[in-house]
Amino acid sequence: MRSVVVTSLGVLTLAGLLVPPAEAAPAVHTPPPKEVKRPVAEGYGGAVATVDLDASKAALTVLRQGGNAMDAAVAGAAALGVTEPYSAGLAGGGFLVYYDARHRKVTTIDGRETAPRAMTSTALEGIPFAEAVSSGLSVGVPGSVAQWDLALRKYGTMSLRQALRPAIEIADRGFVVDQTFHDQTQQNADRFADFTPTAALYLPGGQPPPVGSVFRNPDLARTYRELGIRGPAWLYGGDLGREIVNTVKKPPVRAGATRNVRSGLMEVSDLRAYRALERPPTKVTYKGMDVYGMAPPSSGGSTVGEALNILEAVPKIGLHEYLEASRLAFADRNAYVGDPAYTRVPLGDLLSDGFAKERACLIGPRAMPHPAAPGSPDGSYSACASAAPAASAPEEKKEGPETTHLVVTDRWGDVAAYNITIEQTGGSGIVVPGRGILLNNELTDFTFGPAPGDPNLPAPGKRPRSSMAPTIVLKDGRPLLAVGSPGGATIITTVLQILVNRLDFGMSLPDAVAAPRASQRNTAATQAEPAFTQWYGAELTALGHTLTDVPGPPAGEIGAATGLEFLRDGKVQAVAEPARRGGGSALVVGTHR
Ligand code: DON
């Protein structure tokens, strides 16, 4: 154990090297650069962190105009729909965890896409995953706009129209293409080329826009503008909805394309029936702090929460215990979590101390046999029941790095942790003609089957299980941390690892975010970033762990986190990635009180 603790301190030291060095003092005659993407900012009066400078600025503008954290979260998300269109957008969905300072309560808003009413449990059976991705069939009823609307009406101070303004401006004026945007376009070029409106928007002249060029999306600017004027009903039953349904049913495939593009099942009535939902958060107590997360249909809150409870029940916490707790929590997530409107999710038991203690008993000095069997969250817990390994674990799909997460806080102390997604990088690959928006492929998050009894099989109106894990930690009833990440199922392990780095290994939040990551999701091998393997591989392998590379793209990277820490005397630290995915952008409203 001692060596692991020493190793953890090593992370702290070495992780520091991952943070860019403080900038050199500017030359006397050079004005200080105003618009640089920085991963860490500290100050007062509000703060934001996203993967992108333009999106962070959009949220900051709203805070400076007097908007609160919810207004800024919606503005930031809409801006990410412009600058990170392959990860976010109004035809996608998301989960938002919110601390309402006035009422000192944490709530969540579920904007998850739903399956259309015509979707049955066998609708995805036998379809190759890659084929399902680029199809109308995988497009879920979009949730983002209903989520923004509900969020603003219940917790915001601005109208949707106001909150969309910064995003409209970016879409009109354009943003500078960076390496990440270029690379993501390149990775998608083959399938984008097969959809006429997608190729016209994202492959001008048949090529991905070059790094350094300005990318405008006037169609999206118009779409946002009209949405602001007409309101959500324009999408949920109105003309925009009809255009989306037409596109889903008859994807605009280029003449001569050989791709098998399946048409979708969505009807305007599905859009009309869609509701964003306010749900109670998940909550676990960890080391005296309250950790709030996203409840099902996301598995984020339940899996991060269960793993933390397990860690609290083991005598010492090191990287071995982190991996084993995650393995066990994933076995339970896979067995028990789905849309609670369709599946009985034993959430209270999954998050109970009794269950965690029973599960923690399985953690020994060496890695447990693969795969871990799910436990029995049935309310009856014994001290140390031995458990045989499961015969098999569900097959894991490849986890892409996309989706995005933003955090924002305002001068009143409200806090938003917000995950947004259109699922794969570039979603379904289908742009709605004339609208500048990519359709999601969120329904590929369902289990394809056949898998009798699986809690995550498709059903009419059902929400696919998610891994998104926006998380807020309160200490003595006040915000201490907010954190989240993209990365499919690795979102859960990234959030868990950052919390363990910060709360158990004593790292600062910037170091906790920068530190090399590993992700164990009840798979035979643990995916690990190169620096993780280099530093801890020998030690963990000696304990029976197998580490494997992260395939990417981008190869070798897990997640792209953002977070906030509430320091003393009202000071807030906003944190983004220093290096992963090109680094993120943290901004504060003011540097003085
Ligand atoms: O909801 C989820 O968990 C996923 N659809 C998020 C997608 C993501 O992070 C990118 N990876 N596949």
XYZ file of C-alpha atoms in Angstrom, residues 29-566:
538
model
C 6.185 47.091 -25.978
C 3.989 44.074 -26.601
C 0.439 44.495 -25.371
C -0.647 41.495 -23.307
C -2.484 38.924 -25.418
C -6.173 39.264 -24.658
C -7.678 36.174 -26.114
C -5.577 33.225 -25.188
C -6.984 29.881 -24.257
C -5.881 29.174 -20.696
C -6.688 26.030 -18.765
C -6.874 27.615 -15.303
C -8.359 30.884 -14.095
C -9.003 32.128 -10.559
C -11.188 34.981 -9.522
C -14.516 36.288 -8.370
C -18.014 37.103 -9.493
C -18.484 34.051 -11.706
C -16.391 31.602 -13.692
C -16.665 29.183 -16.580
C -14.679 26.368 -18.152
C -15.358 24.699 -21.499
C -13.195 23.043 -24.143
C -13.317 26.161 -26.249
C -12.459 29.860 -25.846
C -15.424 31.151 -27.888
C -17.891 29.078 -25.879
C -16.347 30.135 -22.568
C -16.565 33.749 -23.703
C -20.221 33.291 -24.645
C -21.002 32.089 -21.128
C -18.894 34.859 -19.599
C -20.698 37.508 -21.658
C -23.994 36.340 -20.223
C -22.596 36.412 -16.674
C -21.323 39.948 -17.255
C -24.737 40.987 -18.561
C -26.167 39.948 -15.195
C -27.312 36.482 -16.180
C -27.031 33.640 -13.722
C -25.250 30.286 -14.059
C -28.241 28.680 -15.765
C -28.466 31.441 -18.367
C -24.729 31.125 -18.955
C -24.882 27.324 -19.154
C -27.506 27.525 -21.904
C -25.566 30.247 -23.733
C -22.364 28.188 -23.448
C -24.086 25.048 -24.697
C -25.587 26.873 -27.664
C -22.157 28.309 -28.478
C -20.604 24.847 -28.281
C -23.241 23.835 -30.814
C -21.450 26.219 -33.182
C -17.788 25.696 -32.335
C -17.989 22.010 -31.305
C -20.737 20.918 -33.678
C -19.503 17.326 -33.731
C -20.051 17.055 -29.972
C -23.014 19.292 -29.224
C -25.995 20.927 -30.830
C -29.677 21.662 -30.723
C -30.493 18.314 -32.314
C -28.745 16.476 -29.465
C -29.325 16.025 -25.764
C -27.673 16.294 -22.392
C -27.776 16.180 -18.622
C -27.386 19.147 -16.315
C -26.746 19.140 -12.559
C -27.493 22.479 -10.893
C -26.881 23.984 -7.485
C -29.477 26.636 -6.788
C -27.778 28.902 -4.243
C -30.924 30.687 -3.115
C -32.674 27.497 -2.128
C -29.434 25.659 -1.316
C -30.597 22.675 -3.269
C -29.188 20.522 -6.050
C -31.428 19.514 -8.906
C -30.937 17.997 -12.351
C -32.480 18.450 -15.753
C -32.667 15.481 -18.081
C -32.627 16.441 -21.754
C -31.932 12.933 -22.985
C -33.122 11.965 -26.439
C -35.894 9.390 -26.655
C -36.653 6.535 -29.008
C -39.592 7.195 -31.307
C -42.836 5.389 -30.540
C -42.303 3.000 -33.430
C -39.030 1.660 -32.024
C -39.238 -1.880 -30.686
C -36.791 -3.913 -28.586
C -35.418 -5.652 -31.692
C -35.104 -2.580 -33.916
C -31.285 -2.507 -33.675
C -30.690 -6.248 -33.499
C -28.134 -7.567 -35.985
C -27.239 -4.150 -37.381
C -23.482 -3.538 -37.532
C -22.657 -0.731 -35.104
C -20.952 1.484 -37.667
C -23.937 1.133 -39.973
C -26.340 2.091 -37.213
C -24.318 5.219 -36.418
C -24.701 6.860 -39.842
C -28.411 6.330 -40.192
C -31.799 7.878 -39.612
C -32.622 4.913 -37.387
C -30.197 5.997 -34.665
C -31.515 9.558 -34.432
C -33.236 10.119 -31.092
C -35.907 12.737 -30.518
C -33.721 15.766 -29.682
C -33.761 16.920 -26.060
C -31.498 19.962 -25.876
C -33.995 22.667 -26.786
C -36.645 21.402 -24.352
C -33.923 21.164 -21.719
C -32.775 24.754 -22.342
C -36.366 25.925 -22.205
C -37.151 24.133 -18.936
C -33.815 25.151 -17.414
C -34.339 28.829 -18.235
C -37.980 28.898 -17.188
C -37.318 27.270 -13.808
C -33.867 28.543 -12.900
C -32.758 31.185 -15.390
C -33.430 34.889 -15.706
C -33.147 35.229 -19.472
C -35.311 34.194 -22.369
C -34.129 31.540 -24.798
C -33.799 34.277 -27.379
C -31.379 36.217 -25.188
C -29.395 33.144 -24.240
C -28.933 32.218 -27.923
C -27.491 35.595 -28.870
C -23.782 34.928 -28.300
C -24.037 31.663 -30.263
C -25.772 33.428 -33.146
C -22.985 35.954 -33.236
C -20.304 33.239 -33.398
C -22.176 31.343 -36.113
C -22.503 34.554 -38.170
C -19.007 35.898 -37.612
C -17.303 32.508 -37.669
C -14.609 30.920 -35.536
C -11.028 30.023 -36.282
C -10.586 26.365 -37.177
C -8.192 24.651 -34.807
C -6.377 21.348 -35.144
C -9.060 19.450 -33.225
C -11.887 20.664 -35.466
C -9.815 19.955 -38.560
C -8.889 16.453 -37.376
C -12.454 15.590 -36.385
C -13.669 16.677 -39.806
C -10.936 14.628 -41.461
C -11.863 11.533 -39.428
C -15.449 11.922 -40.608
C -14.704 12.969 -44.172
C -15.791 9.689 -45.792
C -19.233 9.602 -44.297
C -19.751 13.383 -44.385
C -19.080 13.174 -48.123
C -22.008 10.764 -48.480
C -24.594 13.255 -47.159
C -25.098 16.211 -49.496
C -25.829 18.971 -46.933
C -23.106 17.694 -44.593
C -20.500 17.765 -47.355
C -21.623 21.248 -48.403
C -21.206 22.568 -44.856
C -18.193 20.709 -43.480
C -16.242 19.770 -46.609
C -16.159 23.029 -48.573
C -14.400 22.302 -51.847
C -14.413 18.632 -50.885
C -11.884 19.098 -48.066
C -11.973 19.711 -44.309
C -11.549 23.431 -43.552
C -7.852 24.169 -43.027
C -6.473 25.046 -39.616
C -6.500 28.825 -39.178
C -9.360 29.447 -41.604
C -12.591 31.052 -40.413
C -15.593 28.741 -40.324
C -19.050 30.311 -40.552
C -22.393 28.596 -40.232
C -25.008 31.120 -41.439
C -27.694 28.411 -41.642
C -27.215 27.655 -37.961
C -27.281 31.374 -37.127
C -30.654 31.588 -38.887
C -31.914 28.446 -37.175
C -30.985 29.767 -33.718
C -32.454 33.169 -34.560
C -35.739 31.667 -35.673
C -35.793 29.346 -32.664
C -35.412 32.383 -30.418
C -38.358 34.049 -32.104
C -40.691 31.073 -32.502
C -39.746 29.185 -29.359
C -39.334 25.444 -28.724
C -42.675 24.591 -30.348
C -41.075 25.335 -33.703
C -39.034 22.176 -33.138
C -41.467 20.141 -31.019
C -44.269 19.875 -33.542
C -43.658 22.849 -35.820
C -41.892 23.371 -39.128
C -38.363 22.730 -37.892
C -39.624 19.474 -36.418
C -41.154 18.485 -39.754
C -37.870 19.185 -41.521
C -36.017 17.033 -38.998
C -38.511 14.187 -39.406
C -38.253 14.373 -43.193
C -34.455 14.225 -42.958
C -34.541 11.276 -40.558
C -36.975 9.363 -42.747
C -35.172 10.134 -45.955
C -31.537 10.954 -45.225
C -30.060 13.221 -47.922
C -27.639 10.682 -49.357
C -25.404 11.729 -52.247
C -26.312 10.163 -55.567
C -23.996 7.234 -56.187
C -23.086 6.680 -52.530
C -22.818 2.998 -51.688
C -23.349 3.359 -47.930
C -26.330 1.486 -46.535
C -28.148 4.376 -44.835
C -31.222 3.171 -42.977
C -34.136 5.492 -42.610
C -35.510 6.396 -39.209
C -38.791 5.931 -37.406
C -39.336 9.403 -35.959
C -42.673 11.164 -36.464
C -43.731 14.715 -35.660
C -45.915 13.223 -32.921
C -42.736 11.940 -31.229
C -41.373 15.471 -31.190
C -44.660 16.769 -29.833
C -44.568 14.206 -27.033
C -41.014 15.001 -25.938
C -40.462 16.432 -22.447
C -37.285 17.453 -20.656
C -37.544 16.245 -17.069
C -36.423 17.692 -13.780
C -35.197 14.814 -11.633
C -33.771 14.530 -8.144
C -29.997 14.052 -8.240
C -28.190 10.989 -6.990
C -26.417 11.635 -3.713
C -23.717 9.846 -1.800
C -21.721 11.050 1.152
C -17.986 10.689 0.722
C -15.595 11.639 3.486
C -18.259 13.896 4.925
C -18.937 15.618 1.606
C -22.118 15.289 -0.423
C -21.549 14.172 -4.002
C -24.465 14.866 -6.343
C -24.799 13.341 -9.795
C -27.134 12.473 -12.605
C -29.754 9.817 -11.927
C -30.972 7.234 -14.486
C -31.367 7.122 -17.414
C -27.773 8.205 -16.970
C -25.571 5.711 -15.206
C -23.208 8.555 -14.315
C -24.433 9.359 -10.819
C -25.138 5.790 -9.769
C -21.797 4.413 -10.985
C -19.570 7.234 -9.714
C -21.571 7.158 -6.459
C -21.350 3.397 -5.999
C -17.612 3.395 -6.695
C -17.058 6.172 -4.142
C -19.083 4.246 -1.556
C -16.987 1.154 -2.255
C -13.794 3.172 -1.856
C -15.039 4.508 1.431
C -15.457 0.934 2.606
C -11.898 -0.209 1.855
C -9.152 0.387 4.421
C -6.815 2.316 2.102
C -7.255 3.967 -1.268
C -4.690 3.691 -4.025
C -4.815 3.203 -7.760
C -5.459 -0.537 -7.404
C -8.530 0.149 -5.269
C -9.680 2.864 -7.684
C -9.597 0.371 -10.569
C -11.298 -2.411 -8.606
C -14.082 -0.188 -7.267
C -14.729 1.001 -10.800
C -14.791 -2.574 -12.117
C -17.417 -3.595 -9.572
C -19.555 -0.495 -10.075
C -19.544 -1.104 -13.843
C -20.685 -4.706 -13.370
C -23.704 -3.340 -11.487
C -24.290 -0.496 -13.911
C -24.417 -2.912 -16.836
C -26.824 -5.223 -15.049
C -29.232 -2.782 -13.434
C -29.290 0.671 -14.998
C -31.629 1.773 -17.761
C -34.440 4.257 -18.229
C -36.344 4.111 -14.922
C -39.657 4.620 -16.730
C -39.142 1.186 -18.316
C -36.843 -0.729 -15.976
C -36.889 -1.048 -12.214
C -33.526 0.449 -11.285
C -32.613 -0.390 -7.662
C -31.025 3.030 -7.271
C -31.364 3.312 -3.494
C -29.657 -0.031 -3.005
C -26.953 0.607 -5.592
C -26.058 3.722 -3.628
C -26.439 2.224 -0.164
C -23.565 1.751 2.254
C -24.660 -1.838 2.919
C -24.353 -2.785 -0.720
C -21.047 -0.935 -1.036
C -19.595 -2.813 1.927
C -20.650 -6.127 0.431
C -19.035 -5.184 -2.877
C -15.898 -3.763 -1.225
C -15.275 -7.160 0.370
C -14.389 -8.488 -3.066
C -11.417 -6.173 -3.353
C -8.283 -8.012 -2.356
C -4.601 -7.292 -2.740
C -4.662 -8.493 -6.367
C -6.909 -7.659 -9.347
C -10.053 -9.779 -9.176
C -10.829 -12.345 -11.895
C -12.507 -10.958 -14.986
C -15.366 -10.337 -15.456
C -16.731 -9.247 -12.103
C -20.269 -10.519 -11.596
C -22.954 -8.000 -10.724
C -23.899 -7.883 -7.054
C -27.360 -8.246 -5.535
C -28.679 -4.835 -4.587
C -31.603 -6.417 -2.753
C -31.476 -4.783 0.655
C -29.989 -7.810 2.372
C -26.259 -7.505 2.814
C -23.784 -9.787 4.465
C -20.334 -8.948 5.661
C -18.315 -10.715 3.005
C -20.122 -12.969 0.582
C -17.706 -14.490 -1.856
C -18.677 -14.083 -5.496
C -17.634 -16.191 -8.452
C -16.681 -14.285 -11.584
C -19.439 -13.873 -14.145
C -19.456 -16.189 -17.156
C -19.287 -13.214 -19.480
C -19.491 -9.440 -19.488
C -21.523 -7.450 -21.993
C -19.544 -6.439 -25.019
C -18.288 -2.871 -24.841
C -18.622 -0.549 -27.754
C -15.652 1.593 -28.674
C -15.777 4.761 -26.596
C -15.078 7.900 -28.555
C -13.859 11.049 -26.897
C -16.695 13.271 -28.051
C -19.500 14.948 -26.217
C -18.538 17.920 -24.128
C -18.838 19.251 -20.594
C -19.014 22.764 -19.259
C -19.081 24.226 -15.795
C -20.235 27.661 -14.813
C -20.887 29.576 -11.620
C -22.250 33.073 -11.042
C -21.862 35.840 -8.492
C -24.718 34.424 -6.413
C -23.035 31.052 -6.070
C -25.275 29.036 -8.400
C -23.372 26.242 -10.138
C -24.061 24.306 -13.342
C -22.276 21.136 -14.457
C -23.537 20.321 -17.920
C -22.804 17.425 -20.284
C -23.989 17.849 -23.884
C -23.767 15.356 -26.703
C -24.856 14.235 -30.132
C -23.194 10.841 -29.299
C -20.421 10.018 -31.840
C -18.051 12.638 -33.196
C -20.336 14.159 -35.818
C -23.434 12.303 -34.552
C -25.265 10.531 -37.340
C -23.291 12.530 -39.901
C -26.546 13.940 -41.272
C -27.047 17.708 -41.503
C -30.628 18.930 -41.836
C -30.727 20.701 -45.226
C -30.566 24.486 -44.859
C -30.448 24.351 -41.054
C -26.762 23.891 -40.253
C -27.398 21.261 -37.564
C -26.125 17.714 -37.293
C -28.580 15.073 -36.142
C -27.600 12.914 -33.170
C -27.099 9.136 -33.215
C -27.946 8.755 -29.527
C -30.065 5.641 -30.008
C -26.889 3.632 -30.607
C -26.466 3.937 -26.814
C -29.162 1.271 -26.480
C -28.076 -2.354 -26.198
C -28.524 -3.762 -29.685
C -29.362 -7.273 -28.474
C -30.339 -9.999 -28.496
C -29.859 -9.584 -24.747
C -32.876 -10.884 -22.843
C -33.415 -9.011 -19.577
C -30.943 -6.258 -20.430
C -32.195 -3.009 -18.843
C -31.081 -0.968 -21.830
C -32.870 -2.557 -24.786
C -34.804 -0.108 -26.978
C -38.513 0.494 -26.436
C -41.019 3.076 -27.691
C -40.355 6.439 -26.046
C -37.466 5.056 -23.972
C -34.283 7.000 -23.174
C -31.039 5.133 -23.883
C -28.742 4.653 -20.908
C -26.060 7.301 -20.731
C -22.698 7.547 -18.977
C -22.741 11.309 -18.686
C -21.738 12.281 -15.180
C -21.907 15.984 -14.413
C -21.087 16.115 -10.715
C -21.313 18.712 -7.948
C -19.715 18.202 -4.517
C -20.933 20.134 -1.488
C -19.021 20.470 1.741
C -20.971 21.669 4.760
C -23.835 22.368 2.389
C -21.828 24.700 0.147
C -20.274 24.011 -3.265
C -16.723 22.697 -3.152
C -16.274 21.129 -6.601
C -18.028 20.720 -9.924
C -16.589 18.362 -12.502
C -17.431 16.435 -15.660
C -16.002 15.143 -18.926
C -16.820 13.672 -22.325
C -15.754 10.175 -23.370
C -18.687 7.742 -23.464
C -18.415 5.247 -20.608
C -14.958 6.611 -19.745
C -16.772 9.737 -18.530
C -17.561 7.823 -15.354
C -13.990 6.752 -14.703
C -12.619 10.189 -15.554
C -14.934 11.880 -13.067
C -14.186 9.219 -10.452
C -10.448 9.495 -10.980
C -10.485 13.289 -10.742
C -12.461 13.080 -7.484
C -10.056 10.476 -6.076
C -7.044 12.520 -7.211
C -8.472 15.615 -5.559
C -10.106 14.214 -2.427
C -7.892 11.218 -1.629
C -4.519 11.899 -3.192
C -4.486 15.571 -2.214
C -3.859 17.005 -5.667
C -5.003 20.487 -6.615
C -7.909 20.440 -9.078
C -5.668 21.465 -12.031
C -3.310 18.590 -11.191
C -6.219 16.202 -10.661
C -7.486 17.057 -14.155
C -4.058 16.947 -15.803
C -2.957 13.664 -14.206
C -2.717 10.646 -16.539
C -5.869 8.548 -16.638
C -6.861 4.920 -16.655
C -10.321 3.481 -17.198
C -11.502 0.115 -15.860
C -15.079 -0.714 -16.895
C -15.315 -4.419 -16.047
C -13.202 -5.227 -19.064
C -10.327 -7.725 -19.112
C -7.779 -4.975 -19.675
C -7.739 -1.475 -18.225
C -7.324 1.277 -20.802
C -4.569 3.652 -19.807
C -2.943 6.759 -21.166
C 0.776 6.338 -21.997
C 1.999 8.346 -18.983
C -0.194 6.285 -16.664
C 1.266 3.062 -18.015
C 4.760 4.453 -17.843
C 4.448 5.556 -14.239
C 2.264 2.873 -12.690
C 2.190 0.021 -15.210
C 4.822 -2.148 -13.547
C 3.323 -1.749 -10.114
C -0.243 -2.480 -11.227
C 0.774 -5.356 -13.495
C 2.459 -6.966 -10.503
C -0.951 -6.854 -8.811
C -2.579 -8.708 -11.711
C -3.888 -5.751 -13.742
C -3.496 -5.674 -17.513
C -3.098 -2.221 -19.019
C -3.847 -1.522 -22.642
C -3.527 1.532 -24.877
C -6.400 3.899 -25.590
C -7.181 3.375 -29.292
C -8.695 6.823 -29.944
C -8.966 8.872 -32.000
C -7.303 10.700 -30.457
C -5.090 7.753 -29.497
C -3.817 7.758 -25.960
C -6.298 10.246 -24.518
C -9.177 9.689 -22.139
C -11.740 12.471 -21.709
C -11.528 16.260 -21.783
C -12.642 17.429 -18.358
C -13.720 20.764 -16.987
C -14.197 21.656 -13.350
C -14.569 24.305 -10.689
C -13.246 24.510 -7.193
C -14.629 26.954 -4.671
